Coordinates of C-alpha atoms and ligand atoms in Angstrom, one line a residue:
X573 CA 109.2 107.1 113.6
X574 CA 108.7 103.4 114.4
X575 CA 107.9 102.6 110.7
X576 CA 110.2 100.2 109.0
X577 CA 109.6 101.9 105.6
X578 CA 108.2 105.4 105.1
X579 CA 107.7 106.9 101.7
X580 CA 106.6 110.5 101.4
X581 CA 105.4 112.4 98.3
X582 CA 107.6 110.2 96.1
X583 CA 107.8 110.9 92.4
X584 CA 110.1 108.6 90.4
X585 CA 110.3 107.5 86.8
X586 CA 112.7 107.0 84.0
X587 CA 114.9 110.0 83.0
X588 CA 112.4 112.9 82.4
X589 CA 109.3 110.6 82.6
X590 CA 107.5 110.7 85.9
X591 CA 105.7 107.5 86.5
X592 CA 104.8 107.7 90.2
X593 CA 102.6 110.6 91.3
X594 CA 103.4 111.6 94.9
X595 CA 103.2 108.2 96.6
X596 CA 102.7 108.2 100.4
X597 CA 103.2 104.8 102.0
X598 CA 104.3 103.3 105.2
X599 CA 105.0 99.8 106.5
X600 CA 105.5 98.8 110.1
X601 CA 108.0 96.2 111.3
X602 CA 106.8 92.7 110.5
X603 CA 104.0 93.9 108.3
X604 CA 103.3 92.6 104.8
X605 CA 101.7 94.6 101.9
X606 CA 100.1 93.4 98.7
X607 CA 100.9 95.8 95.9
X608 CA 98.1 95.5 93.3
X609 CA 97.1 97.2 90.1
X610 CA 96.6 96.7 86.4
X611 CA 99.5 96.2 83.9
X612 CA 101.4 99.5 83.6
X613 CA 100.0 100.9 86.8
X614 CA 103.5 101.5 88.2
X615 CA 104.0 98.6 90.6
X616 CA 107.4 97.6 89.3
X617 CA 108.4 101.3 89.2
X618 CA 107.5 101.7 92.9
X619 CA 109.5 98.5 93.8
X620 CA 112.4 99.6 91.7
X621 CA 112.3 103.1 93.3
X622 CA 112.6 101.5 96.8
X623 CA 115.6 99.5 95.5
X624 CA 117.1 102.6 93.9
X625 CA 117.2 101.8 90.2
X626 CA 114.8 104.5 88.9
X627 CA 115.2 108.2 88.4
X628 CA 114.3 110.2 91.5
X629 CA 112.3 113.4 91.0
X630 CA 110.8 114.3 94.4
X631 CA 110.0 113.0 97.8
X632 CA 111.7 110.8 100.4
X633 CA 112.2 107.2 101.4
X634 CA 113.1 106.3 105.0
X635 CA 114.2 102.9 106.2
X636 CA 114.1 102.5 110.0
X637 CA 114.2 106.3 110.3
X638 CA 117.2 106.7 108.0
X639 CA 116.8 108.7 104.8
X640 CA 117.9 106.4 102.0
X641 CA 116.5 108.5 99.1
X642 CA 120.0 109.3 97.8
X643 CA 121.7 106.0 98.5
X644 CA 122.9 103.7 95.7
X645 CA 121.2 100.3 95.3
X646 CA 124.0 98.4 96.9
X647 CA 124.0 100.8 99.9
X648 CA 120.3 100.2 100.3
X649 CA 120.8 96.4 100.1
X650 CA 123.4 96.7 102.8
X651 CA 120.9 98.4 105.0
X652 CA 118.4 95.6 104.6
X653 CA 116.4 95.8 101.4
X654 CA 116.1 92.4 99.7
X655 CA 114.8 92.3 96.1
X656 CA 113.3 89.6 94.0
X657 CA 113.0 91.4 90.6
X658 CA 110.3 90.6 88.0
X659 CA 113.0 89.1 85.7
X660 CA 114.5 87.0 88.6
X661 CA 118.1 87.8 87.4
X662 CA 119.7 84.7 88.7
X663 CA 123.3 84.0 87.7
X664 CA 122.9 81.5 84.9
X665 CA 126.5 80.3 84.8
X666 CA 126.8 79.8 88.6
X667 CA 125.4 76.8 90.5
X668 CA 122.4 77.0 92.8
X669 CA 124.6 77.1 95.8
X670 CA 127.0 79.7 94.3
X671 CA 123.9 81.9 93.5
X672 CA 122.8 81.6 97.2
X673 CA 126.2 82.4 98.7
X674 CA 127.2 85.2 96.2
X675 CA 125.7 88.0 98.2
X676 CA 125.1 86.4 101.6
X677 CA 125.2 88.3 104.9
X678 CA 125.1 86.6 108.3
X679 CA 121.8 86.1 110.0
X680 CA 118.9 83.7 110.4
X681 CA 118.9 82.8 106.7
X682 CA 121.8 80.6 105.6
X683 CA 122.1 77.9 103.0
X684 CA 120.6 75.2 105.2
X685 CA 117.7 77.4 106.2
X686 CA 117.0 78.2 102.5
X687 CA 117.2 74.4 101.7
X688 CA 114.7 73.7 104.5
X689 CA 112.3 76.2 102.9
X690 CA 113.0 75.0 99.4
X691 CA 114.0 71.3 99.4
X692 CA 114.1 71.3 95.5
X693 CA 117.0 73.8 95.7
X694 CA 119.0 71.3 97.8
X695 CA 118.4 68.6 95.2
X696 CA 119.6 71.0 92.5
X697 CA 122.5 72.5 94.5
X698 CA 125.2 71.6 91.9
X699 CA 123.1 72.5 88.9
X700 CA 123.7 75.7 87.0
X701 CA 121.2 78.5 87.0
X702 CA 120.5 77.9 83.3
X703 CA 119.5 74.3 84.0
X704 CA 116.6 75.2 86.3
X705 CA 112.9 75.3 85.6
X706 CA 111.1 78.6 85.9
X707 CA 109.8 77.5 89.3
X708 CA 113.2 76.5 90.5
X709 CA 114.6 79.8 89.3
X710 CA 112.0 81.7 91.2
X711 CA 112.7 79.7 94.4
X712 CA 116.4 80.5 93.9
X713 CA 115.6 84.2 93.5
X714 CA 113.7 84.2 96.7
X715 CA 116.3 82.1 98.5
X716 CA 119.1 84.5 97.3
X717 CA 117.2 87.5 98.6
X718 CA 116.7 85.8 102.0
X719 CA 120.5 85.1 102.2
X720 CA 121.0 88.8 102.4
X721 CA 119.0 88.6 105.7
X722 CA 117.0 91.7 104.7
X723 CA 114.8 93.8 107.0
X724 CA 112.3 94.2 104.1
X725 CA 111.8 91.8 101.2
X726 CA 110.4 93.1 97.9
X727 CA 108.9 90.5 95.6
X728 CA 107.8 91.6 92.1
X729 CA 105.2 89.1 90.7
X730 CA 106.8 86.0 92.2
X731 CA 104.1 83.7 90.8
X732 CA 104.1 85.0 87.2
X733 CA 104.3 82.3 84.6
X734 CA 104.6 79.4 87.0
X735 CA 102.6 76.1 86.9
X736 CA 99.8 75.9 89.5
X737 CA 101.5 73.3 91.6
X738 CA 104.6 75.5 91.8
X739 CA 102.5 78.5 92.6
X740 CA 101.0 76.6 95.6
X741 CA 104.5 75.6 96.7
X742 CA 105.8 79.2 96.5
X743 CA 102.7 80.6 98.2
X744 CA 103.2 78.2 101.1
X745 CA 106.9 79.3 101.4
X746 CA 105.9 83.0 101.3
X747 CA 103.2 82.4 103.9
X748 CA 105.9 80.9 106.2
X749 CA 108.3 83.8 105.5
X750 CA 105.8 86.6 106.1
X751 CA 103.5 85.1 108.8
X752 CA 105.7 82.7 110.8
X753 CA 109.0 84.4 110.3
X754 CA 107.4 87.8 110.5
X755 CA 109.7 89.3 107.8
X756 CA 108.3 92.6 106.4
X757 CA 107.5 92.3 102.7
X758 CA 105.9 94.0 99.8
X759 CA 104.5 91.5 97.3
X760 CA 103.5 92.6 93.8
X761 CA 100.9 90.3 92.3
X762 CA 98.4 90.1 89.5
X763 CA 96.5 87.3 91.2
X764 CA 95.1 89.4 94.1
X765 CA 93.0 86.6 95.6
X766 CA 96.1 84.4 95.9
X767 CA 98.2 86.9 97.8
X768 CA 95.7 88.8 99.9
X769 CA 95.2 85.9 102.4
X770 CA 99.0 86.1 103.2
X771 CA 99.3 89.9 103.7
X772 CA 98.2 92.4 106.3
X773 CA 97.7 95.5 104.1
X774 CA 97.0 96.2 100.5
X775 CA 97.3 99.1 98.1
X776 CA 96.0 99.3 94.5
X777 CA 98.0 101.5 92.2
X778 CA 96.4 103.2 89.2
X779 CA 98.4 105.4 86.8
X780 CA 101.2 105.9 89.3
X781 CA 98.8 106.9 92.2
X782 CA 97.4 105.0 95.1
X783 CA 93.8 104.4 94.1
X784 CA 93.0 102.5 97.3
X785 CA 94.7 101.6 100.6
X786 CA 93.0 99.1 102.8
X787 CA 93.6 96.0 105.0
X788 CA 94.0 92.9 102.9
X789 CA 91.1 91.4 104.7
X790 CA 88.7 94.3 103.9
X791 CA 89.7 94.0 100.2
X792 CA 89.2 90.2 100.1
X793 CA 85.7 90.7 101.6
X794 CA 84.8 93.2 98.9
X795 CA 85.2 91.3 95.7
X796 CA 83.2 93.8 93.6
X797 CA 85.5 96.6 94.6
X798 CA 88.6 94.5 93.9
X799 CA 87.3 93.5 90.5
X800 CA 86.4 97.1 89.6
X801 CA 89.9 98.3 90.6
X802 CA 91.8 95.5 88.8
X803 CA 89.7 94.9 85.7
X804 CA 91.5 95.5 82.5
Ligands
ADP1582 N1 112.4 101.5 81.6 C1 111.4 102.3 81.3 N2 111.5 103.4 80.7 C2 110.4 104.3 80.4 N3 109.2 104.0 80.9 C3 109.0 102.8 81.5 C4 110.1 101.9 81.8 N4 109.5 100.9 82.5 C5 108.2 101.1 82.7 N5 107.9 102.3 82.1 C6 106.5 102.9 82.1 O1 106.1 103.1 83.4 C7 104.7 102.8 83.6 C8 104.6 101.9 84.7 O2 105.2 100.6 84.4 P1 105.5 99.5 85.4 O3 106.0 100.1 86.7 O4 106.4 98.5 84.8 O5 104.0 98.9 85.7 P2 103.5 97.6 86.3 O6 104.7 96.9 87.0 O7 102.4 98.0 87.3 O8 103.0 96.7 85.2 C9 104.3 102.3 82.2 O9 103.6 103.4 81.6 C10 105.5 101.9 81.5 O10 105.4 102.1 80.1
MG1583 MG1 105.6 95.0 86.8

């Protein structure tokens, strides 16, 4: 019962469609998990099911021992689930600072802590969301999720479509968040080799099922297995 997140026999999808096939998964306090798999494997569906924006068919999700399976997304957020969606979804007509403070909750992460993590956001604090580069939008999406002071941070392909120099900057920030700050996180990523060095555990999804669960280190040390599981 000491798990932060415990998912049992979860089947979720979209209306009648069942995308996830009886997922069992648990994450301890302070642990980070790389969620890997080919395009269409169900990674976003699993993240969105933890957030509460898919159709639930079967199974349970517990956060710190509390059954949150039937809670609405905003109720789950209030209990500590922070989400950086694949589409980023920042408020385009609000400034950077307004984006950060819009859904803030008290805790370790406030505006100044986020600006320390992402100095670029401080420089852009008075710019509107729609004036930001892709990398700045992604930093803002991460910063906004941190402002919720979550117990669990969910990141859906945070490096997607970003220039290499920005990828390195974001990876350095994510490393600080999950290793130094010890925030529990699930990170979806196509570039497995970039993310596995940051995470403790890894799972590979295939057609909505868990094809492999291993430590991140074990998977990194077995590139042939990794390539076989992730090859298109
Ligand atoms: N809104 C949706 N409605 C119906 N089916 C969807 C929807 N989003 C995704 N799917 C289907 O669910 C499966 C898993 O998709 P997704 O979770 O987005 O995969 P991934 O994030 O691993 O690329 C795919 O077969 C996809 O076509
Ligand atoms: Mg996806």
